[in-house]
mmCIF file of C-alpha atoms in Angstrom:
data_model
loop_
_atom_site.group_PDB
_atom_site.id
_atom_site.type_symbol
_atom_site.label_atom_id
_atom_site.label_comp_id
_atom_site.label_asym_id
_atom_site.label_seq_id
_atom_site.Cartn_x
_atom_site.Cartn_y
_atom_site.Cartn_z
ATOM 1 C CA MET L 69 320.403 218.274 -57.770
ATOM 2 C CA ARG L 70 320.166 221.966 -58.604
ATOM 3 C CA TYR L 71 318.233 222.681 -61.795
ATOM 4 C CA ALA L 72 317.603 225.746 -63.932
ATOM 5 C CA ILE L 73 315.266 226.120 -66.883
ATOM 6 C CA LEU L 74 315.754 228.328 -69.934
ATOM 7 C CA LEU L 75 312.463 229.094 -71.668
ATOM 8 C CA LEU L 76 312.489 230.605 -75.155
ATOM 9 C CA GLY L 77 308.827 230.303 -76.172
ATOM 10 C CA ALA L 78 305.827 232.548 -75.546
ATOM 11 C CA PRO L 79 302.844 230.923 -73.839
ATOM 12 C CA TYR L 80 300.067 229.705 -76.158
ATOM 13 C CA SER L 81 302.046 230.490 -79.364
ATOM 14 C CA SER L 82 303.982 227.289 -78.842
ATOM 15 C CA GLN L 83 303.949 224.379 -76.416
ATOM 16 C CA ALA L 84 307.333 225.328 -74.950
ATOM 17 C CA ALA L 85 305.937 227.233 -71.962
ATOM 18 C CA HIS L 86 303.511 224.421 -71.117
ATOM 19 C CA SER L 87 306.308 221.852 -71.338
ATOM 20 C CA ALA L 88 308.630 223.974 -69.219
ATOM 21 C CA LEU L 89 306.000 224.457 -66.520
ATOM 22 C CA ARG L 90 305.229 220.716 -66.429
ATOM 23 C CA PHE L 91 308.939 219.920 -66.250
ATOM 24 C CA ALA L 92 309.460 222.490 -63.489
ATOM 25 C CA GLN L 93 306.710 220.921 -61.390
ATOM 26 C CA ALA L 94 308.143 217.434 -61.965
ATOM 27 C CA VAL L 95 311.678 218.535 -61.023
ATOM 28 C CA ILE L 96 310.360 219.782 -57.676
ATOM 29 C CA ALA L 97 308.166 216.695 -57.191
ATOM 30 C CA ARG L 98 311.285 214.529 -57.499
ATOM 31 C CA GLY L 99 312.923 216.429 -54.675
ATOM 32 C CA HIS L 100 315.319 218.600 -56.639
ATOM 33 C CA ARG L 101 315.966 222.276 -56.095
ATOM 34 C CA LEU L 102 314.801 224.427 -59.024
ATOM 35 C CA GLU L 103 316.852 227.600 -58.641
ATOM 36 C CA ALA L 104 315.380 229.699 -61.404
ATOM 37 C CA VAL L 105 313.535 229.862 -64.661
ATOM 38 C CA PHE L 106 315.229 232.235 -67.097
ATOM 39 C CA PHE L 107 312.947 233.759 -69.712
ATOM 40 C CA TYR L 108 314.724 234.738 -72.914
ATOM 41 C CA ALA L 109 313.731 235.463 -76.531
ATOM 42 C CA ASP L 110 309.921 235.117 -76.910
ATOM 43 C CA GLY L 111 309.903 233.444 -73.498
ATOM 44 C CA VAL L 112 309.717 236.928 -71.948
ATOM 45 C CA HIS L 113 305.989 236.977 -72.818
ATOM 46 C CA ASN L 114 305.489 234.520 -69.932
ATOM 47 C CA ALA L 115 305.969 237.500 -67.621
ATOM 48 C CA ALA L 116 303.164 239.593 -69.148
ATOM 49 C CA SER L 117 301.037 240.956 -66.316
ATOM 50 C CA LEU L 118 298.319 241.982 -68.762
ATOM 51 C CA ALA L 119 297.875 238.520 -70.289
ATOM 52 C CA THR L 120 294.222 237.566 -69.882
ATOM 53 C CA PRO L 121 293.641 234.097 -71.271
ATOM 54 C CA PRO L 122 290.115 232.629 -71.227
ATOM 55 C CA GLN L 123 289.210 231.046 -67.863
ATOM 56 C CA ASP L 124 289.077 227.537 -69.333
ATOM 57 C CA GLU L 125 292.666 227.638 -70.607
ATOM 58 C CA PRO L 126 295.830 226.994 -68.590
ATOM 59 C CA GLN L 127 296.865 230.120 -66.686
ATOM 60 C CA ILE L 128 300.542 229.968 -67.545
ATOM 61 C CA VAL L 129 301.615 233.247 -65.927
ATOM 62 C CA ASP L 130 299.861 232.183 -62.698
ATOM 63 C CA GLY L 131 301.658 228.842 -62.918
ATOM 64 C CA TRP L 132 305.047 230.570 -62.778
ATOM 65 C CA VAL L 133 303.896 232.851 -59.970
ATOM 66 C CA ASP L 134 302.789 229.788 -57.943
ATOM 67 C CA LEU L 135 306.215 228.182 -58.411
ATOM 68 C CA GLN L 136 307.890 231.297 -57.108
ATOM 69 C CA ARG L 137 305.542 231.575 -54.108
ATOM 70 C CA ASP L 138 305.482 227.894 -53.137
ATOM 71 C CA HIS L 139 309.030 226.836 -53.952
ATOM 72 C CA ASP L 140 311.048 230.039 -54.025
ATOM 73 C CA VAL L 141 311.953 229.597 -57.696
ATOM 74 C CA ARG L 142 313.438 232.813 -59.078
ATOM 75 C CA LEU L 143 311.696 234.092 -62.231
ATOM 76 C CA GLU L 144 314.360 235.973 -64.176
ATOM 77 C CA VAL L 145 313.565 237.807 -67.388
ATOM 78 C CA CYS L 146 316.223 239.019 -69.822
ATOM 79 C CA ILE L 147 315.903 242.791 -69.793
ATOM 80 C CA ALA L 148 317.030 243.373 -73.390
ATOM 81 C CA ALA L 149 314.718 240.695 -74.795
ATOM 82 C CA ALA L 150 311.839 241.966 -72.644
ATOM 83 C CA LEU L 151 312.074 245.677 -73.367
ATOM 84 C CA ARG L 152 312.212 245.108 -77.107
ATOM 85 C CA ARG L 153 308.971 243.061 -76.825
ATOM 86 C CA GLY L 154 307.034 245.442 -74.576
ATOM 87 C CA ILE L 155 307.577 243.634 -71.273
ATOM 88 C CA ILE L 156 308.718 246.389 -68.932
ATOM 89 C CA ASP L 157 308.721 247.023 -65.198
ATOM 90 C CA ALA L 158 307.793 250.282 -63.458
ATOM 91 C CA ALA L 159 311.377 251.489 -63.079
ATOM 92 C CA GLU L 160 312.248 250.931 -66.744
ATOM 93 C CA ALA L 161 308.930 252.442 -67.828
ATOM 94 C CA ALA L 162 309.739 255.616 -65.897
ATOM 95 C CA ARG L 163 313.264 255.678 -67.331
ATOM 96 C CA HIS L 164 312.016 255.331 -70.908
ATOM 97 C CA GLY L 165 309.042 257.680 -70.497
ATOM 98 C CA LYS L 166 306.333 255.013 -70.978
ATOM 99 C CA ASP L 167 302.948 255.496 -69.332
ATOM 100 C CA GLY L 168 302.374 251.882 -68.281
ATOM 101 C CA HIS L 169 304.248 248.779 -67.267
ATOM 102 C CA SER L 170 303.631 245.126 -68.024
ATOM 103 C CA LEU L 171 305.955 242.888 -66.000
ATOM 104 C CA ALA L 172 304.103 240.708 -63.483
ATOM 105 C CA PRO L 173 305.519 241.452 -59.990
ATOM 106 C CA PRO L 174 307.363 238.266 -58.957
ATOM 107 C CA PHE L 175 309.257 238.262 -62.262
ATOM 108 C CA THR L 176 312.408 240.378 -62.262
ATOM 109 C CA LEU L 177 314.303 241.961 -65.142
ATOM 110 C CA THR L 178 317.911 240.908 -65.199
ATOM 111 C CA GLY L 179 320.882 240.623 -67.533
ATOM 112 C CA LEU L 180 322.028 237.720 -69.672
ATOM 113 C CA GLY L 181 324.980 237.243 -67.347
ATOM 114 C CA GLN L 182 322.508 235.737 -64.910
ATOM 115 C CA LEU L 183 321.670 233.011 -67.449
ATOM 116 C CA ILE L 184 325.341 232.192 -67.892
ATOM 117 C CA ASP L 185 325.812 231.996 -64.106
ATOM 118 C CA LEU L 186 322.817 229.657 -63.819
ATOM 119 C CA GLY L 187 324.217 227.436 -66.559
ATOM 120 C CA VAL L 188 327.584 227.231 -64.849
ATOM 121 C CA ASP L 189 326.400 227.006 -61.223
ATOM 122 C CA CYS L 190 323.478 224.576 -61.546
ATOM 123 C CA ASP L 191 323.898 220.846 -62.136
ATOM 124 C CA ARG L 192 321.450 220.916 -65.043
ATOM 125 C CA LEU L 193 320.176 223.608 -67.391
ATOM 126 C CA ILE L 194 317.226 222.455 -69.490
ATOM 127 C CA THR L 195 316.164 224.527 -72.489
ATOM 128 C CA PHE L 196 312.615 224.627 -73.822
ATOM 129 C CA GLY L 197 312.735 226.211 -77.268
ATOM 130 C CA ALA L 198 310.107 227.314 -79.735
ATOM 131 C CA MET T 88 337.548 222.894 -98.022
ATOM 132 C CA THR T 89 339.185 220.981 -95.173
ATOM 133 C CA VAL T 90 336.737 219.173 -92.925
ATOM 134 C CA THR T 91 337.819 218.290 -89.412
ATOM 135 C CA THR T 92 336.557 214.950 -88.166
ATOM 136 C CA SER T 93 338.228 215.098 -84.811
ATOM 137 C CA VAL T 94 338.334 218.072 -82.481
ATOM 138 C CA ASP T 95 341.505 218.283 -80.400
ATOM 139 C CA GLU T 96 341.791 218.875 -76.657
ATOM 140 C CA GLY T 97 342.332 222.583 -77.219
ATOM 141 C CA ALA T 98 338.697 222.863 -78.277
ATOM 142 C CA ALA T 99 337.446 222.190 -74.766
ATOM 143 C CA GLY T 100 335.603 225.087 -73.220
ATOM 144 C CA GLU T 101 332.907 225.945 -70.764
ATOM 145 C CA LEU T 102 330.140 226.945 -73.125
ATOM 146 C CA LEU T 103 329.225 225.823 -76.631
ATOM 147 C CA VAL T 104 326.637 228.061 -78.287
ATOM 148 C CA ILE T 105 324.957 226.437 -81.277
ATOM 149 C CA LEU T 106 323.488 228.904 -83.768
ATOM 150 C CA ARG T 107 320.855 227.356 -86.017
ATOM 151 C CA HIS T 108 318.994 230.365 -87.345
ATOM 152 C CA GLY T 109 319.968 232.494 -90.311
ATOM 153 C CA PRO T 110 320.546 236.256 -90.340
ATOM 154 C CA HIS T 111 317.621 238.625 -90.948
ATOM 155 C CA SER T 112 315.163 235.877 -90.032
ATOM 156 C CA GLY T 113 313.784 237.121 -86.747
ATOM 157 C CA ILE T 114 316.107 237.748 -83.881
ATOM 158 C CA ALA T 115 317.073 234.214 -82.802
ATOM 159 C CA LEU T 116 320.576 234.425 -84.248
ATOM 160 C CA LYS T 117 321.239 237.801 -82.623
ATOM 161 C CA GLU T 118 319.942 236.628 -79.260
ATOM 162 C CA GLY T 119 322.134 233.533 -79.453
ATOM 163 C CA LEU T 120 325.182 235.611 -80.294
ATOM 164 C CA ASP T 121 324.347 238.006 -77.445
ATOM 165 C CA ALA T 122 324.383 235.093 -74.993
ATOM 166 C CA ALA T 123 327.814 234.073 -76.310
ATOM 167 C CA LEU T 124 329.193 237.617 -76.055
ATOM 168 C CA VAL T 125 327.930 238.094 -72.502
ATOM 169 C CA ALA T 126 329.403 234.747 -71.434
ATOM 170 C CA ALA T 127 332.742 235.728 -72.945
ATOM 171 C CA ALA T 128 332.562 239.168 -71.312
ATOM 172 C CA PHE T 129 332.089 237.349 -67.982
ATOM 173 C CA GLY T 130 335.317 235.478 -68.612
ATOM 174 C CA ARG T 131 333.889 232.156 -69.796
ATOM 175 C CA ARG T 132 335.598 230.165 -72.558
ATOM 176 C CA VAL T 133 333.026 230.165 -75.338
ATOM 177 C CA SER T 134 332.900 228.280 -78.637
ATOM 178 C CA LEU T 135 330.419 228.844 -81.452
ATOM 179 C CA LEU T 136 328.987 226.183 -83.737
ATOM 180 C CA PHE T 137 327.043 227.290 -86.807
ATOM 181 C CA MET T 138 324.628 224.613 -87.948
ATOM 182 C CA GLY T 139 321.665 224.323 -90.319
ATOM 183 C CA SER T 140 320.473 227.720 -91.591
ATOM 184 C CA GLY T 141 322.841 229.264 -89.047
ATOM 185 C CA VAL T 142 325.748 228.860 -91.471
ATOM 186 C CA ALA T 143 324.094 231.543 -93.657
ATOM 187 C CA ALA T 144 325.345 234.012 -91.023
ATOM 188 C CA LEU T 145 328.824 233.332 -92.423
ATOM 189 C CA MET T 146 327.958 234.275 -96.025
ATOM 190 C CA PRO T 147 330.067 237.103 -97.459
ATOM 191 C CA GLY T 148 328.323 240.155 -98.869
ATOM 192 C CA GLN T 149 325.533 240.478 -96.289
ATOM 193 C CA GLY T 150 323.926 243.877 -96.008
ATOM 194 C CA LYS T 151 321.376 245.750 -93.986
ATOM 195 C CA GLY T 152 317.704 244.848 -94.275
ATOM 196 C CA PRO T 153 315.117 247.054 -96.031
ATOM 197 C CA LEU T 154 314.149 248.674 -92.705
ATOM 198 C CA ASP T 155 317.810 249.361 -92.003
ATOM 199 C CA GLN T 156 318.026 246.383 -89.651
ATOM 200 C CA LYS T 157 321.681 245.677 -89.010
ATOM 201 C CA GLY T 158 321.673 241.898 -89.177
ATOM 202 C CA THR T 159 324.415 240.019 -87.347
ATOM 203 C CA LEU T 160 327.515 240.733 -89.442
ATOM 204 C CA PRO T 161 328.651 243.633 -87.187
ATOM 205 C CA THR T 162 328.387 241.271 -84.196
ATOM 206 C CA LEU T 163 330.515 238.614 -85.878
ATOM 207 C CA ASP T 164 333.143 241.271 -86.492
ATOM 208 C CA MET T 165 333.313 241.828 -82.729
ATOM 209 C CA LEU T 166 333.925 238.180 -81.764
ATOM 210 C CA GLU T 167 337.693 238.595 -81.755
ATOM 211 C CA MET T 168 337.431 241.534 -79.383
ATOM 212 C CA TYR T 169 335.584 239.228 -76.970
ATOM 213 C CA ASP T 170 338.241 236.521 -77.354
ATOM 214 C CA ILE T 171 335.805 234.157 -79.038
ATOM 215 C CA ASP T 172 338.208 232.530 -81.454
ATOM 216 C CA ARG T 173 336.911 228.965 -81.523
ATOM 217 C CA CYS T 174 334.245 228.998 -84.224
ATOM 218 C CA TYR T 175 333.009 225.903 -86.022
ATOM 219 C CA ALA T 176 330.558 225.207 -88.826
ATOM 220 C CA ASP T 177 328.793 221.962 -89.648
ATOM 221 C CA SER T 178 330.254 220.812 -92.965
ATOM 222 C CA ALA T 179 327.004 219.203 -94.188
ATOM 223 C CA SER T 180 325.161 222.505 -93.681
ATOM 224 C CA LEU T 181 327.907 224.422 -95.522
ATOM 225 C CA GLU T 182 327.732 221.990 -98.430
ATOM 226 C CA ALA T 183 323.944 222.206 -98.525
ATOM 227 C CA LEU T 184 324.265 225.955 -99.116
ATOM 228 C CA ASP T 185 327.178 225.641 -101.578
ATOM 229 C CA MET T 186 329.443 227.383 -99.101
ATOM 230 C CA SER T 187 333.102 226.707 -98.444
ATOM 231 C CA ALA T 188 334.807 227.236 -95.092
ATOM 232 C CA ASP T 189 337.616 228.973 -96.978
ATOM 233 C CA ALA T 190 335.520 231.955 -98.054
ATOM 234 C CA LEU T 191 333.454 233.106 -95.093
ATOM 235 C CA VAL T 192 333.175 236.340 -93.129
ATOM 236 C CA ILE T 193 335.081 234.905 -90.145
ATOM 237 C CA ASP T 194 337.559 232.069 -89.746
ATOM 238 C CA VAL T 195 335.756 228.844 -88.901
ATOM 239 C CA THR T 196 336.732 225.197 -88.722
ATOM 240 C CA ALA T 197 334.405 222.946 -90.703
ATOM 241 C CA VAL T 198 333.438 219.871 -88.690
ATOM 242 C CA ASP T 199 331.600 216.731 -89.727
ATOM 243 C CA SER T 200 329.053 214.840 -87.673
ATOM 244 C CA GLY T 201 331.737 213.204 -85.521
ATOM 245 C CA GLY T 202 333.316 216.588 -84.860
ATOM 246 C CA VAL T 203 329.950 218.049 -83.847
ATOM 247 C CA ALA T 204 329.455 215.215 -81.343
ATOM 248 C CA GLN T 205 332.942 215.808 -79.942
ATOM 249 C CA LEU T 206 332.215 219.503 -79.495
ATOM 250 C CA MET T 207 329.111 218.564 -77.494
ATOM 251 C CA ALA T 208 331.193 216.261 -75.326
ATOM 252 C CA CYS T 209 334.075 218.634 -74.602
ATOM 253 C CA HIS T 210 331.980 221.603 -73.405
ATOM 254 C CA SER T 211 330.395 221.452 -69.986
ATOM 255 C CA LEU T 212 327.418 223.534 -71.087
ATOM 256 C CA VAL T 213 325.674 223.527 -74.471
ATOM 257 C CA MET T 214 323.060 226.096 -75.470
ATOM 258 C CA THR T 215 321.117 225.905 -78.718
ATOM 259 C CA PHE T 216 319.596 228.991 -80.304
ATOM 260 C CA MET R 262 325.309 210.136 -71.933
ATOM 261 C CA ILE R 263 323.904 213.350 -73.360
ATOM 262 C CA LEU R 264 320.121 213.593 -73.488
ATOM 263 C CA HIS R 265 318.869 215.286 -76.637
ATOM 264 C CA THR R 266 315.288 216.560 -76.777
ATOM 265 C CA LEU R 267 313.437 217.177 -80.038
ATOM 266 C CA ASN R 268 310.129 219.056 -80.199
ATOM 267 C CA ARG R 269 309.610 219.406 -83.944
ATOM 268 C CA SER R 270 307.676 217.068 -86.198
ATOM 269 C CA PRO R 271 310.008 215.354 -88.661
ATOM 270 C CA LEU R 272 307.381 216.135 -91.307
ATOM 271 C CA ASP R 273 307.905 219.879 -90.899
ATOM 272 C CA SER R 274 311.479 220.351 -89.856
ATOM 273 C CA SER R 275 314.807 218.733 -90.666
ATOM 274 C CA VAL R 276 316.246 219.754 -87.292
ATOM 275 C CA TYR R 277 315.988 216.092 -86.277
ATOM 276 C CA LEU R 278 318.841 215.429 -88.722
ATOM 277 C CA GLN R 279 321.004 217.924 -86.847
ATOM 278 C CA ALA R 280 320.138 216.204 -83.584
ATOM 279 C CA LEU R 281 321.055 212.802 -85.014
ATOM 280 C CA ALA R 282 324.318 214.172 -86.425
ATOM 281 C CA ALA R 283 325.263 215.483 -82.991
ATOM 282 C CA MET R 284 324.606 212.208 -81.175
ATOM 283 C CA THR R 285 327.095 209.525 -80.209
ATOM 284 C CA GLU R 286 326.222 205.862 -79.671
ATOM 285 C CA ALA R 287 325.924 206.534 -75.941
ATOM 286 C CA ASP R 288 323.385 209.367 -76.275
ATOM 287 C CA CYS R 289 319.606 209.269 -75.931
ATOM 288 C CA LEU R 290 316.888 211.101 -77.853
ATOM 289 C CA LEU R 291 313.586 212.132 -76.274
ATOM 290 C CA LEU R 292 310.701 213.183 -78.514
ATOM 291 C CA ILE R 293 308.420 215.798 -76.958
ATOM 292 C CA GLU R 294 305.631 218.100 -78.198
ATOM 293 C CA ASP R 295 305.259 217.773 -81.999
ATOM 294 C CA GLY R 296 308.359 215.592 -81.995
ATOM 295 C CA VAL R 297 306.137 212.685 -80.915
ATOM 296 C CA LEU R 298 304.687 212.554 -84.436
ATOM 297 C CA GLY R 299 307.960 210.769 -85.172
ATOM 298 C CA CYS R 300 306.699 207.842 -83.064
ATOM 299 C CA LEU R 301 304.358 206.513 -85.720
ATOM 300 C CA PRO R 302 305.542 203.278 -87.350
ATOM 301 C CA ALA R 303 305.647 204.999 -90.746
ATOM 302 C CA GLN R 304 308.344 207.309 -89.312
ATOM 303 C CA ALA R 305 310.509 204.502 -87.919
ATOM 304 C CA GLY R 306 313.023 204.862 -90.757
ATOM 305 C CA ARG R 307 314.000 208.307 -89.454
ATOM 306 C CA TRP R 308 315.669 206.828 -86.361
ATOM 307 C CA PRO R 309 318.205 204.253 -87.496
ATOM 308 C CA GLN R 310 320.288 202.537 -84.808
ATOM 309 C CA LEU R 311 318.542 204.228 -81.903
ATOM 310 C CA THR R 312 317.040 201.061 -80.458
ATOM 311 C CA GLY R 313 316.869 201.365 -76.692
ATOM 312 C CA ARG R 314 317.905 205.021 -76.809
ATOM 313 C CA LEU R 315 314.750 206.566 -78.290
ATOM 314 C CA PHE R 316 312.095 207.864 -75.896
ATOM 315 C CA ALA R 317 308.793 209.724 -76.216
ATOM 316 C CA LEU R 318 306.850 211.708 -73.641
ATOM 317 C CA ARG R 319 303.590 209.960 -72.790
ATOM 318 C CA GLU R 320 301.527 213.084 -72.117
ATOM 319 C CA ASP R 321 302.352 214.552 -75.526
ATOM 320 C CA LEU R 322 301.454 211.241 -77.199
ATOM 321 C CA ALA R 323 298.246 210.974 -75.177
ATOM 322 C CA SER R 324 297.013 214.497 -75.925
ATOM 323 C CA ARG R 325 297.471 213.758 -79.632
ATOM 324 C CA GLY R 326 295.768 210.346 -79.509
ATOM 325 C CA LEU R 327 298.979 208.529 -80.362
ATOM 326 C CA VAL R 328 299.729 206.278 -77.382
ATOM 327 C CA ASP R 329 298.397 203.143 -79.021
ATOM 328 C CA ALA R 330 299.861 204.027 -82.411
ATOM 329 C CA CYS R 331 303.404 204.467 -81.073
ATOM 330 C CA SER R 332 306.091 202.145 -82.473
ATOM 331 C CA ASP R 333 307.090 199.297 -80.163
ATOM 332 C CA SER R 334 310.739 200.273 -80.539
ATOM 333 C CA ILE R 335 310.162 203.562 -78.692
ATOM 334 C CA THR R 336 310.214 203.729 -74.905
ATOM 335 C CA VAL R 337 307.279 205.779 -73.662
ATOM 336 C CA ILE R 338 308.042 207.713 -70.467
ATOM 337 C CA ASP R 339 306.123 210.067 -68.200
ATOM 338 C CA ILE R 340 307.224 213.519 -67.068
ATOM 339 C CA GLN R 341 308.861 212.156 -63.892
ATOM 340 C CA GLU R 342 310.891 209.736 -65.986
ATOM 341 C CA PHE R 343 311.870 212.678 -68.210
ATOM 342 C CA VAL R 344 313.374 214.306 -65.102
ATOM 343 C CA ALA R 345 315.051 210.984 -64.215
ATOM 344 C CA LEU R 346 316.680 210.899 -67.673
ATOM 345 C CA THR R 347 318.053 214.405 -67.125
ATOM 346 C CA GLU R 348 319.515 213.186 -63.803
ATOM 347 C CA GLN R 349 321.359 210.372 -65.567
ATOM 348 C CA ALA R 350 322.557 212.553 -68.449
ATOM 349 C CA THR R 351 325.709 214.631 -68.104
ATOM 350 C CA LYS R 352 323.921 217.420 -69.959
ATOM 351 C CA VAL R 353 320.776 218.063 -71.940
ATOM 352 C CA VAL R 354 320.750 219.537 -75.456
ATOM 353 C CA SER R 355 317.492 220.836 -76.945
ATOM 354 C CA TRP R 356 316.646 220.777 -80.640
ATOM 355 C CA TYR R 357 313.676 222.881 -81.670
#
């Protein structure tokens, strides 16, 4: 089956990101195709390139990056939700006159239409809320 | 207030967006409504279900917040423009807030628990915000 | 069958009532994260008529020290079985 995940919670603030990452790994382990994880609402904080959790805590951002690298899972971040929360890529930073950017590279900023397409096109869309 | 216990075939749609957060309480309600508007703009048949504190979004007389934050009332006013005309509210939540479906900022159909379950069944995709 | 997931403790949030109101007799409810606090026998009254359709995620029970305390009426499943439930369900609705 083709799966997509919608993640609404920031890492560490809630368990949603941990649950979503565990579920994502299990979906792949059972032989399904995980098309994408869509990060919306506070979920956009999962894409923070500057997040520096202590070494002995789960590295959630790295976990998403591994999924993308090893299983070609798209990491799509809602642009409106991200910009309002300070998650911004180089192009948007230049456009808005900001001197830094904060989106980890394999994550991409995209529109909400992408979430709707995932929901319609995939066999299952599983939401992890916070 | 008339409460619908059975949702007819005409209610079927592609996406049911359930809104469970009240206005001016963070941005969850706005982000849920945004998802509904974008889906409708992409040509999807969208229904809204207000549930729990989400029914407070339907309260007449809402204003801006103290920092001039707009709230969600202006967005509700735009629903018709996006052809989102199937809006429902959970009757138990309305009653809990002493609200009546007859006096709200947009036209909604009040549904009981059975109606809520039917809405879940007759939409291929359900998103909760 | 629709699979409903609930991640809030019934002690803190009444969202579980919304989940129950939205369920039909064919639907299943899976308790995850803080939702697993609802597995304690003292909470059994919250889940009337869900026998055989009420599940809890083992790893969230285990991390909270609740595996042994879980009510017998609740089916404890692992993360792979969570995925299997989503395969069987026509859709998944999250309550949080």
